[in-house]
Coordinates of C-alpha atoms in Angstrom, one line a residue:
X1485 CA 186.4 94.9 92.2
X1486 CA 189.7 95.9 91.6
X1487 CA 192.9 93.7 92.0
X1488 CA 194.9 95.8 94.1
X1489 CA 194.3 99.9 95.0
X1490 CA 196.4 101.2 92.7
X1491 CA 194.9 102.5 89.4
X1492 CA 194.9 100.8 86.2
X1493 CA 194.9 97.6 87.7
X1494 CA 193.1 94.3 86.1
X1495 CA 189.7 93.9 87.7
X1496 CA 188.9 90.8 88.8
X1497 CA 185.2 90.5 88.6
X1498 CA 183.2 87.7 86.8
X1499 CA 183.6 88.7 83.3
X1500 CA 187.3 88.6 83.5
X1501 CA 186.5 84.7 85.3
X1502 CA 184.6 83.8 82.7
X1503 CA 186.8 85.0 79.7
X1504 CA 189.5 83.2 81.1
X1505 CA 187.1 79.9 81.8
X1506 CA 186.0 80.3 78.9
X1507 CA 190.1 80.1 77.0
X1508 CA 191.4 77.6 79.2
X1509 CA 188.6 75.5 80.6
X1510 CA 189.8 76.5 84.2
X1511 CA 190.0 78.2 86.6
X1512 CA 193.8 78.5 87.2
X1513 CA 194.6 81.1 85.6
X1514 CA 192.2 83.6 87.4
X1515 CA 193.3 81.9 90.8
X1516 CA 197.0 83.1 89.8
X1517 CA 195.6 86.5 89.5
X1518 CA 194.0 86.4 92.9
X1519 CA 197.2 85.0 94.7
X1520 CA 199.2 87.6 93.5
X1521 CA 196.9 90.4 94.1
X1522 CA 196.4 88.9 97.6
X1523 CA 199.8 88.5 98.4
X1524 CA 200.2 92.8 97.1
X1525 CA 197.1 93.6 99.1
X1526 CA 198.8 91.8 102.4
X1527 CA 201.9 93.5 102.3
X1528 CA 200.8 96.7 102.0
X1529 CA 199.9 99.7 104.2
X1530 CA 197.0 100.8 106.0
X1531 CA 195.9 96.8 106.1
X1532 CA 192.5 98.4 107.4
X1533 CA 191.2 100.6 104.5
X1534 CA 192.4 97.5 102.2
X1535 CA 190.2 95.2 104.1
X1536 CA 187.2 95.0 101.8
X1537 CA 189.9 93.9 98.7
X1538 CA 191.5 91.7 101.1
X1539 CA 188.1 89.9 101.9
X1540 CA 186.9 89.5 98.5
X1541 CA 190.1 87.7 97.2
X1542 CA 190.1 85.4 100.3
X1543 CA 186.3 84.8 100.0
X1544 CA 186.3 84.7 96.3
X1545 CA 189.4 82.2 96.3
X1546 CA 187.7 79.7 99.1
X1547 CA 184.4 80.0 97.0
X1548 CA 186.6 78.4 93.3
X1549 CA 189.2 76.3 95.0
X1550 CA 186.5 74.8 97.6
X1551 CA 188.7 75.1 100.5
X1552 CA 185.9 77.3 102.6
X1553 CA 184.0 74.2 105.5
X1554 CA 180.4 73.7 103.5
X1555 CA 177.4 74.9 105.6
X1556 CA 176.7 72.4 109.2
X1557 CA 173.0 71.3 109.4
X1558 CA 171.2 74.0 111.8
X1559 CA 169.0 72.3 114.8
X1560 CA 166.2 74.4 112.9
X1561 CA 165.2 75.2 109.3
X1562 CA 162.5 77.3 107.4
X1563 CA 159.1 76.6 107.6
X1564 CA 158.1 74.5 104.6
X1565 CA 161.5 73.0 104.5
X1566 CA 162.7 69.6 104.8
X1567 CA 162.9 69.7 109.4
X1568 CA 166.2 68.3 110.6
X1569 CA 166.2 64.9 112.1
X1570 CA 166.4 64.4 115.6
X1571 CA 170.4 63.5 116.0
X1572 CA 170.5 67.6 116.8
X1573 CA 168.8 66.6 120.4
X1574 CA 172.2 65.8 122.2
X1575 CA 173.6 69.1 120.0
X1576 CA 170.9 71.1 121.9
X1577 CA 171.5 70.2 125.4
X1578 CA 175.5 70.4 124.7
X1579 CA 174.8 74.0 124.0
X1580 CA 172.6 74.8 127.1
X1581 CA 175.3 72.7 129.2
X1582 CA 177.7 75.2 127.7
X1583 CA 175.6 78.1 128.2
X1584 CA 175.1 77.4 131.9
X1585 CA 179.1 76.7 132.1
X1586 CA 179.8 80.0 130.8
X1587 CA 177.1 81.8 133.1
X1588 CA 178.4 80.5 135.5
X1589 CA 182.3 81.9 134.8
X1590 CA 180.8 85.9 133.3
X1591 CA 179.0 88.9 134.8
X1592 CA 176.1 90.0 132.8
X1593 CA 174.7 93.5 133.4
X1594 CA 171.5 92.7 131.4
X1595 CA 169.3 89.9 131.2
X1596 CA 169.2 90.1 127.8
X1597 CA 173.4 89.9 127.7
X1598 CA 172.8 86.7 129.7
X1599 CA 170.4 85.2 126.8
X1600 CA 173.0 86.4 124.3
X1601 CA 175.7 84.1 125.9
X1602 CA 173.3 81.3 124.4
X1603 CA 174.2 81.7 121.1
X1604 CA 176.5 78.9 119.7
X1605 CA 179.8 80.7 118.1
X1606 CA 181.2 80.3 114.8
X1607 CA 181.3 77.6 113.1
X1608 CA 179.0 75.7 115.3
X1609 CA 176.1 74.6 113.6
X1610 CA 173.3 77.2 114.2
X1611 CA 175.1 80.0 114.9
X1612 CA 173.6 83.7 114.4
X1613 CA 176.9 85.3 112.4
X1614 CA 175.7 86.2 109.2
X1615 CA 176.6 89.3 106.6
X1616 CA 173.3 90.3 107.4
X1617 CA 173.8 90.5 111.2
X1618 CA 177.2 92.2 110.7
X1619 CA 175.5 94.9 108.5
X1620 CA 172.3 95.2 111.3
X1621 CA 175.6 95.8 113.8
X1622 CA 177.0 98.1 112.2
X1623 CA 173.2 100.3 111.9
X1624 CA 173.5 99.9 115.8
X1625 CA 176.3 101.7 115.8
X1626 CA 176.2 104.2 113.1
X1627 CA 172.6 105.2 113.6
X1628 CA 173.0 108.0 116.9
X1629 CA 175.8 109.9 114.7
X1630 CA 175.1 109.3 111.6
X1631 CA 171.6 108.3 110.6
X1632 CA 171.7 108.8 106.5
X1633 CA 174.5 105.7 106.5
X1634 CA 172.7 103.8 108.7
X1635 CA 169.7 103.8 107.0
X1636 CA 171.1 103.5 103.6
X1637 CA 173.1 100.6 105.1
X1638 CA 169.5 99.2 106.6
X1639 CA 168.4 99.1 103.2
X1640 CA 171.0 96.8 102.1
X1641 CA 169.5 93.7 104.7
X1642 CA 167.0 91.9 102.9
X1643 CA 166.6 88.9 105.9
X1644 CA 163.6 90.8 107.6
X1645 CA 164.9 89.5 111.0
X1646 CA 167.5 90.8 111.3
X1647 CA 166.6 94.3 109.3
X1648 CA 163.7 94.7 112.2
X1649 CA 166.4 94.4 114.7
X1650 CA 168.3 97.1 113.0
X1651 CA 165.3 99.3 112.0
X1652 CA 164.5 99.6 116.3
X1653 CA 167.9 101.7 116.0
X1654 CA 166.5 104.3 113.3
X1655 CA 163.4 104.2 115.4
X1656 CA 164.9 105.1 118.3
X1657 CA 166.9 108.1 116.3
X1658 CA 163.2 109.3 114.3
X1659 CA 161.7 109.3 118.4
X1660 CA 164.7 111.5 120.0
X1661 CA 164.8 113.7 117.2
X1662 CA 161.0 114.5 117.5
X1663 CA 160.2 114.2 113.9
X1664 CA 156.7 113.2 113.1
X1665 CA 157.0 112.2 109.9
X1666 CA 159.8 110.3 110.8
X1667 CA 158.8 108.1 113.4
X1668 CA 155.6 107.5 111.4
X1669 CA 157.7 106.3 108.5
X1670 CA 160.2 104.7 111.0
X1671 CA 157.2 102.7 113.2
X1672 CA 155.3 101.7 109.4
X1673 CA 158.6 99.9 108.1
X1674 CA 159.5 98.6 111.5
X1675 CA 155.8 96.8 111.3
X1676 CA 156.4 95.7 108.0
X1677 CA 159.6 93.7 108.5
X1678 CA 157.9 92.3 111.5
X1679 CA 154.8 91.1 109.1
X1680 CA 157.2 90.0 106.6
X1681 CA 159.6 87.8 109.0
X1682 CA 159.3 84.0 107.9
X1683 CA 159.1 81.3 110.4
X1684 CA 161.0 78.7 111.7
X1685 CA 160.5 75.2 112.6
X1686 CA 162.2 72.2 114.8
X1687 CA 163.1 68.7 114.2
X1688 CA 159.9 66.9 113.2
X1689 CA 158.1 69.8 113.6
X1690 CA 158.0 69.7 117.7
X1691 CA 157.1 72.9 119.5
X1692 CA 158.3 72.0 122.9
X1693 CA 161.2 74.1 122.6
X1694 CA 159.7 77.4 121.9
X1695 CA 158.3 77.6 125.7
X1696 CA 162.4 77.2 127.4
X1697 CA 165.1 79.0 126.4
X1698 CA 166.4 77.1 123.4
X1699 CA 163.6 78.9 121.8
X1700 CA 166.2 81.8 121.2
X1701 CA 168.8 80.1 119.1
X1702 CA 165.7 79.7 116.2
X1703 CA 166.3 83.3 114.3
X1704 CA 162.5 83.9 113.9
X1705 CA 162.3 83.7 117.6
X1706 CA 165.5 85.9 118.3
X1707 CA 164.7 88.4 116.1
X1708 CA 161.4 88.6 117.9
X1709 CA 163.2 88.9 121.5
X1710 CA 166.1 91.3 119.6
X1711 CA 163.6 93.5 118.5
X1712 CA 161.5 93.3 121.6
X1713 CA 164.7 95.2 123.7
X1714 CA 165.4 97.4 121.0
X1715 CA 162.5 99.0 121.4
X1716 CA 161.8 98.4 125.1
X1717 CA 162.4 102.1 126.1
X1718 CA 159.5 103.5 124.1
X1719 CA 157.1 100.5 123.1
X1720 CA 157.0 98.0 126.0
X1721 CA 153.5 97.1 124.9
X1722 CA 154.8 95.6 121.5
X1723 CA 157.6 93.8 123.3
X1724 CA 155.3 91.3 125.8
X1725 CA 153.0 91.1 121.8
X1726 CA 156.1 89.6 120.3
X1727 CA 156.8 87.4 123.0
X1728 CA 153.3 86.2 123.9
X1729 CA 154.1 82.7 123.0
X1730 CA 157.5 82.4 123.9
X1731 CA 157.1 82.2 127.7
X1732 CA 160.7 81.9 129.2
X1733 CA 162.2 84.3 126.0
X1734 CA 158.9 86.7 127.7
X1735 CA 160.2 86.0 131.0
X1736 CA 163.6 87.1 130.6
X1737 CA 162.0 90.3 128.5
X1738 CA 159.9 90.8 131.4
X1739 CA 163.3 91.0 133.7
X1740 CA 164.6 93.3 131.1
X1741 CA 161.8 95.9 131.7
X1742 CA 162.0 95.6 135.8
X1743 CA 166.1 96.9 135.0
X1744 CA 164.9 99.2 132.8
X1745 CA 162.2 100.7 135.0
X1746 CA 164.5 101.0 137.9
X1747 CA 166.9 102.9 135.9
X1748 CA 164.8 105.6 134.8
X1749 CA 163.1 105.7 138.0
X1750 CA 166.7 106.4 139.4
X1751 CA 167.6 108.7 136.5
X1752 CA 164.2 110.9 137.2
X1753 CA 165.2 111.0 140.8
X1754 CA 168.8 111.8 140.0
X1755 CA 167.4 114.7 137.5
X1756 CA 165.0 116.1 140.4
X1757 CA 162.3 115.1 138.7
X1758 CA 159.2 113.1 139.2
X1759 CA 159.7 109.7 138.0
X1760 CA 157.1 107.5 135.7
X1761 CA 154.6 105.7 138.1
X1762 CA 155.2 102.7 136.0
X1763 CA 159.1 102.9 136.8
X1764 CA 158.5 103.7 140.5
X1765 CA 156.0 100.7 140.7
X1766 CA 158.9 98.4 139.0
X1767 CA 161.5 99.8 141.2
X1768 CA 159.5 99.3 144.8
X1769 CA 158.5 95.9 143.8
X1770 CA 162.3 94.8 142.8
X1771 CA 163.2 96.5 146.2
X1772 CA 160.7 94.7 148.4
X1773 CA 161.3 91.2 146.4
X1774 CA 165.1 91.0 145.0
X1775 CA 164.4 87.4 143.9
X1776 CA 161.5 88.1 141.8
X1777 CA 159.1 85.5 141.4
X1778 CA 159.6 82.3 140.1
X1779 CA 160.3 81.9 135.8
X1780 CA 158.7 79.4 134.0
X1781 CA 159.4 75.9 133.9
X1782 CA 162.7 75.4 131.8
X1783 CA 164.5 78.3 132.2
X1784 CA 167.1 77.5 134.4
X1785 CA 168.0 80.2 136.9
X1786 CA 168.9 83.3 136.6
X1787 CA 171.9 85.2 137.3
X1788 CA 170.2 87.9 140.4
X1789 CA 171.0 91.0 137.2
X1790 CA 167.9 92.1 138.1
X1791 CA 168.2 92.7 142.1
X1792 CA 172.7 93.8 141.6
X1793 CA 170.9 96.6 139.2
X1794 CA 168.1 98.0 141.7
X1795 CA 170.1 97.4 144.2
X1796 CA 173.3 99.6 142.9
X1797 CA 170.1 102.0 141.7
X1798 CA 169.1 102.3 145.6
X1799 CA 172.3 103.3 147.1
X1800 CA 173.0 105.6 144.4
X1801 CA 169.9 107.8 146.3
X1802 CA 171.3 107.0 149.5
X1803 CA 169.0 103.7 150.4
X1804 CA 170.8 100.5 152.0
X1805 CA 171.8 97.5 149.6
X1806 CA 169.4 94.8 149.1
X1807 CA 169.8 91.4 150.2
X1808 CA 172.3 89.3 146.8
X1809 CA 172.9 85.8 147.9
X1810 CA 175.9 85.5 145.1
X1811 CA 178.8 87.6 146.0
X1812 CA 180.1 88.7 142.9
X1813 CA 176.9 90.8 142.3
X1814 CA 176.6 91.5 145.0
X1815 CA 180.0 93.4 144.6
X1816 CA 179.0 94.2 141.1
X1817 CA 176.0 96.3 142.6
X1818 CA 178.6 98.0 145.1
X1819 CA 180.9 99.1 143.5
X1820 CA 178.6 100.5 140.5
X1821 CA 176.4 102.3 142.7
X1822 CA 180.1 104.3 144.0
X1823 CA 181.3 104.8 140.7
X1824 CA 177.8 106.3 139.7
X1825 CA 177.6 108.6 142.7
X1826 CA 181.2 109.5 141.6
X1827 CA 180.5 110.7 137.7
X1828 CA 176.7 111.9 138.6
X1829 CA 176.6 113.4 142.1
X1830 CA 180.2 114.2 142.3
X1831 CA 180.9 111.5 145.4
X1832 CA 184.5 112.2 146.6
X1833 CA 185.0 108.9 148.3
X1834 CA 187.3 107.2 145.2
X1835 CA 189.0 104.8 147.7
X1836 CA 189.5 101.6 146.0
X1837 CA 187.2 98.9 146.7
X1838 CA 188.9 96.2 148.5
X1839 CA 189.3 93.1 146.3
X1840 CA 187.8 89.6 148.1
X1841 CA 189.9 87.9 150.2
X1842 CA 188.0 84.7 149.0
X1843 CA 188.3 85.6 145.0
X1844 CA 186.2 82.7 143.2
X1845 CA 189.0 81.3 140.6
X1846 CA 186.5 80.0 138.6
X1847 CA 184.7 83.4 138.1
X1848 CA 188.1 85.6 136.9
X1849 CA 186.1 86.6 133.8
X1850 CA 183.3 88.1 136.1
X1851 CA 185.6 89.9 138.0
X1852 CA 187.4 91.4 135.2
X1853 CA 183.8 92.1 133.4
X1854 CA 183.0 93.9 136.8
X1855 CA 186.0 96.4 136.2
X1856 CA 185.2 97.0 132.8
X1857 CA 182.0 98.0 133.4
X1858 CA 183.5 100.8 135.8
X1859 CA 186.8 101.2 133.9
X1860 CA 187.9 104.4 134.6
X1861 CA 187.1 104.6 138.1
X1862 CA 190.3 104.4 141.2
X1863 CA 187.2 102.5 142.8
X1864 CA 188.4 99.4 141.1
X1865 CA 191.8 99.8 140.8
X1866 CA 192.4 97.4 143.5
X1867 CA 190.3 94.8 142.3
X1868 CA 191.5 95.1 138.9
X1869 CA 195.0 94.5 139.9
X1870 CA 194.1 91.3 141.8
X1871 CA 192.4 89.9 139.1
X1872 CA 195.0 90.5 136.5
X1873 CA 197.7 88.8 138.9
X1874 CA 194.9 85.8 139.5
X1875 CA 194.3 85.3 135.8
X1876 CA 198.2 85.5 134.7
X1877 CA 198.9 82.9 137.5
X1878 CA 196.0 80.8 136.0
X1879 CA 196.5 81.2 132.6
X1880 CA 193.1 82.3 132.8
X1881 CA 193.0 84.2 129.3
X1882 CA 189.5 85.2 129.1
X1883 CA 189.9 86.8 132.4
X1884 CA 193.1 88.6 130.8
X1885 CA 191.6 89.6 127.3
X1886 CA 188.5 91.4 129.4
X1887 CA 190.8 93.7 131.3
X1888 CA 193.2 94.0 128.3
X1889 CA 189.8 95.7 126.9
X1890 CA 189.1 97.7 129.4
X1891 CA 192.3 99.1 129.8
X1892 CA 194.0 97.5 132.9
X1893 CA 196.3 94.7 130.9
X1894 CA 199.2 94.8 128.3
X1895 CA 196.8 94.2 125.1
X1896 CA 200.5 92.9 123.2
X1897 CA 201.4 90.8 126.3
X1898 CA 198.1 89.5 126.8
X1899 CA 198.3 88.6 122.8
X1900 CA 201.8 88.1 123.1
X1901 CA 200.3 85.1 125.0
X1902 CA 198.4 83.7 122.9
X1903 CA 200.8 81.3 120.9
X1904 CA 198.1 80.0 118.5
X1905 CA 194.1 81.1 118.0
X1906 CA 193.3 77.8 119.3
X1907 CA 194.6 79.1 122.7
X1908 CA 191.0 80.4 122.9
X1909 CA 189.0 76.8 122.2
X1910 CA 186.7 75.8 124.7
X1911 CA 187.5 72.3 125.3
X1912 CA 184.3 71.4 123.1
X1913 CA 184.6 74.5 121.0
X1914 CA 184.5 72.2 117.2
X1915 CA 182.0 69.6 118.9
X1916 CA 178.8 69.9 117.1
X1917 CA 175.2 67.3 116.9
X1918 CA 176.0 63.8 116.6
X1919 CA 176.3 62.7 112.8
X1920 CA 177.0 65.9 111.3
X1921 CA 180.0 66.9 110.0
X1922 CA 181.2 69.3 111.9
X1923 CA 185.4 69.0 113.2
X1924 CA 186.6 67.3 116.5
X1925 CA 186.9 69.4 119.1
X1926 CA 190.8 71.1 118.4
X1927 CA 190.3 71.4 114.9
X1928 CA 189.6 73.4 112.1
X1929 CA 189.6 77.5 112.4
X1930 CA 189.4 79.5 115.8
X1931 CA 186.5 80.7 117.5
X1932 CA 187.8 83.9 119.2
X1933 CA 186.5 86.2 122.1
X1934 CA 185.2 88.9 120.9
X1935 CA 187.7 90.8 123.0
X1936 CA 190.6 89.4 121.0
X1937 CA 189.2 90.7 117.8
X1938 CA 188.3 93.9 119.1
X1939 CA 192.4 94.0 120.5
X1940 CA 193.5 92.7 117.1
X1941 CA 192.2 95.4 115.1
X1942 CA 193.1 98.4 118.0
X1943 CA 196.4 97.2 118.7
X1944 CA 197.9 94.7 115.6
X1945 CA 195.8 95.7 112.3
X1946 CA 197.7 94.1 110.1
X1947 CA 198.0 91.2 111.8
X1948 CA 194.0 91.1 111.8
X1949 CA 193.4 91.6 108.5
X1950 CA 195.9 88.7 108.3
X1951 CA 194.1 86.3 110.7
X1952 CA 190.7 87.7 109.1
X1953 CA 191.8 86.4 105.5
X1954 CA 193.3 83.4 106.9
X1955 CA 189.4 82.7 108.5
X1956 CA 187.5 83.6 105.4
X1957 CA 189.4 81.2 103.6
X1958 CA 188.0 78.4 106.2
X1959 CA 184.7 79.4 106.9
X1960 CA 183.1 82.9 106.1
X1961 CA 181.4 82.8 109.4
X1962 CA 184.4 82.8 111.7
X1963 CA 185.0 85.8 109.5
X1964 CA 181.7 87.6 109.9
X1965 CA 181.8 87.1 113.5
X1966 CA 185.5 89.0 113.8
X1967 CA 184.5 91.9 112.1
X1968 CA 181.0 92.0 114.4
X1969 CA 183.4 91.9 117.4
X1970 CA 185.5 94.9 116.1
X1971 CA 183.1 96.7 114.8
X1972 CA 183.8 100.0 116.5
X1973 CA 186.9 99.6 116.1
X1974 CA 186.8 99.7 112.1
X1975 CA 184.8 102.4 112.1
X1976 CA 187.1 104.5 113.8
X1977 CA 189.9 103.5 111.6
X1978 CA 187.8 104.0 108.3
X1979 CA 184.8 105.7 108.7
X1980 CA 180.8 104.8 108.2
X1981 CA 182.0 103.6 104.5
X1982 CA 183.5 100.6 105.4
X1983 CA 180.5 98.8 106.1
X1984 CA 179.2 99.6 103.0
X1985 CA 182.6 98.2 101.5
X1986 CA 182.6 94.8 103.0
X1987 CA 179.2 94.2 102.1
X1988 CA 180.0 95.1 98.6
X1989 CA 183.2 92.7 99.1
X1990 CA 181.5 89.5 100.2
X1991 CA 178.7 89.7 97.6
X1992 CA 181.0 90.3 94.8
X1993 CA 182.7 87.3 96.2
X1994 CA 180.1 84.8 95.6
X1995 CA 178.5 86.4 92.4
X1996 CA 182.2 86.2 90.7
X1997 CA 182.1 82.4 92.4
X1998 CA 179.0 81.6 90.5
X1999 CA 179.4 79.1 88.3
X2000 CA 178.9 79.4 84.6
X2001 CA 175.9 79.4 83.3
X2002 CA 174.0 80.6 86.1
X2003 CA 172.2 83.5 87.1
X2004 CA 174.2 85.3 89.9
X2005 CA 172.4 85.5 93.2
X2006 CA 170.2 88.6 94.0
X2007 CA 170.3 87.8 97.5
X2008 CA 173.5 87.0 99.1
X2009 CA 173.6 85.7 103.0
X2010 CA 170.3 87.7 103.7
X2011 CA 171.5 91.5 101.9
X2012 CA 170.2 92.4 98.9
X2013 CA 173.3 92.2 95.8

């Protein structure tokens, strides 16, 4: 990989590393290179397109000087594998404690979005960001409009957990474009990275986890449930198979397919046709029962995502709205079903939604979620404005980043705002299982929203590619997880061959870090070299 972009320059790739190893019994020399192409590639324009070269010297100089945070102990390993001890108890109800905070604060329009919210973020021990997750990502994206680069990039993912997940989108595309052959060839891959996926296994080898919701953060487990929703729309059947002994990961699927039943019943309806009997069954009985019935032991309960949906699904054709104990969606089903009537039937009542009087503090970030979801729309102008006065009086920056997102904030003063990355810890955001090594809380690199990288690339590029390098110097999966959260944003600054670029980045990276006298890896963070 080449120094800098201009022609002509050194490349510096392993054989240069090892020649000058191999003359000076060091490594300085090469790390003098990489400063000074770093320092080129940073001041430079078009910071974007430069990204994969800016990436590879960071990673590449973390990976010699040994600056980059060494790998946390996951509350999981492979089957086969040495099982963590059980110091990673305490880690795993932290987590849920945090997930249930945070649930508590957001708006989730799926329940599958509410599972997501599990997920520990980067760096915490065990979790998901990977350059094999940010490659699957970018297939979700890249696969309706461009399916050749999403399956050439699918190819590139040699973790079969994370490639199933990603092959449900080139299903999906082989399906809508009624192509035979395709979907043949699309259904007999999809069952072969499902055969192939490896397990997992928990401290001492216990199983009691797999039947609550903790059973998500294991990837063989997640990549079952991930998969299970991709392909929800056209193979319920293979879904509940998946999930057969996962009971509350199957409960939560099972809520998935009540929304999703109640949508296309409404979207047959809407279309003056007849809808599915299976959708009209799912839609009655959500109608008749809002609360469902109960989950299984040890998942704790649920947002009501399943009864705001039917609900906001029944008054788009005219019926009442169903009974929502929790106000927020209960306002979240209201004001959808209006902004619905008003892009699909042509509704012209656009008068603003009156904001609450009694606006939860607490739940600015579900508020402001509730106008993105209808961004757009004069039917939330009102609320949108009394949320972005709440959340600048409160400092609330989550709140503030959401509706910077959607449109209704100053994106530079909201990061204008944001003196230092750390301005977006939780308060236990470095905490991790007792005895490992992971920082004190305040510590170490940022974990950001995913709205702040998403803002950072649309509105400050340079000054992401800057924080990005700054990350992959500290720990590669603070960095993976940025360029998942702006993913759609890079693509419409570069194009489909960007992905393809940073994954050609970070592997170079580590096989120009491998020491001498080794084989360089064929497999680098679960993509094929």
């Amino acid at each position: 990989m080449a120094a800098t972009s201009n022609p002509g320059v050194t490349v510096l790739d392993r054989g240069l590393r090892l020649s000058l190893l191999a003359r000076s019994g060091s490594d300085a020399s090469f790390l003098q290179l990489i400063d000074r192409a770093l320092e080129t590639e940073l001041t430079g324009d078009d910071t974007v397109r430069r990204l994969p070269q800016i990436l590879h010297l960071s990673l590449l100089r973390a990976a010699l000087t040994g600056t980059a945070a060494p790998p946390r102990a996951a509350p999981f390993s492979p089957e086969g594998s040495p099982s963590p001890g059980t110091e990673h108890e305490p880690y795993l109800r932290e987590l849920r404690a945090r997930w249930t905070d945070h649930a508590g604060r957001h708006l989730y329009s799926t329940p599958a979005a509410w599972l997501h919210a599990l997920l520990p973020p980067a760096p915490l021990p065990g979790n998901p960001h990977s350059l094999a997750r940010l490659l699957r990502v970018f297939v979700t994206h890249l696969a309706p409009a461009d399916c050749r680069a999403a399956t050439s990039l699918a190819a590139l993912i040699e973790d079969s957990g994370e490639a199933a997940v990603a092959q449900c989108a080139l299903v999906q595309v082989a399906l809508a474009a009624h192509d035979l052959d395709a979907e043949a060839q699309a259904w007999s891959r999809q069952r072969q990275l499902l055969t192939r996926m490896p397990a997992w296994s928990w401290p001492g080898g216990h199983t009691g986890h797999d039947r609550d919701v903790l059973a998500y953060l294991r990837p063989d487990h997640r990549a079952r449930f991930d998969t299970a929703i991709g392909v929800l729309p056209f193979a319920t059947g293979l879904g509940h198979a998946l999930l057969t002994c996962l009971p509350a990961l199957n409960d939560i699927y099972r809520d998935a397919y009540a929304c999703h039943g109640s949508l296309e019943y409404t979207e047959h309806r809407l279309a003056g046709h007849r809808p599915a009997q299976a959708a009209a069954i799912v839609h009655e009985e959500t109608r008749r029962n809002p609360a469902g019935s109960p989950h299984v032991p040890g998942l704790p309960p649920a947002p009501p995502i399943v009864a705001a949906i039917v609900s906001a699904d029944e008054q788009v054709l005219g019926g009442p709205e169903l009974r929502i104990d929790d106000p927020v969606y209960r306002l979240y089903a209201r004001i959808s079903a209006r902004t619905t009537r008003a892009r699909r039937l042509g509704a012209d009542d656009l008068t603003p939604e009156p904001a609450p009087a009694d606006l939860d503090p607490k739940r600015l970030p579900a508020y402001a979620e509730m106008v993105r979801l209808n961004a757009d729309s004069p039917i939330v102008a009102a609320l949108a404005g009394r949320v972005r006065a709440e959340a600048a009086a409160r400092n609330d920056h989550e709140a503030l980043l959401i509706l910077a997102d959607a449109g209704y904030a100053d994106p530079d003063q909201v990061l204008d705002s944001l003196d230092t990355p750390a301005d977006l810890e939780s308060p236990t955001a470095g905490e991790g299982p007792t005895g490992s090594d992971s920082p004190p809380a305040g510590d170490g690199p940022a974990k950001p929203y995913p709205e702040w990288s998403a803002l950072l690339f649309r509105h400050r590029p340079a000054e992401a590619v800057r924080r990005l390098s700054e990350a992959a110097s500290q720990d590669w999966t603070i960095a993976a997880a940025m360029l998942e959260h702006a993913a759609a944003e890079l693509l419409a600054a570069a194009g489909p061959r960007i992905a393809h670029d940073l994954h050609e980045a970070v592997v170079q990276a580590f096989v120009c870090a491998t020491p001498p006298g080794t084989d360089p890896p064929a497999v680098v963070d679960g993509t094929h070299v």
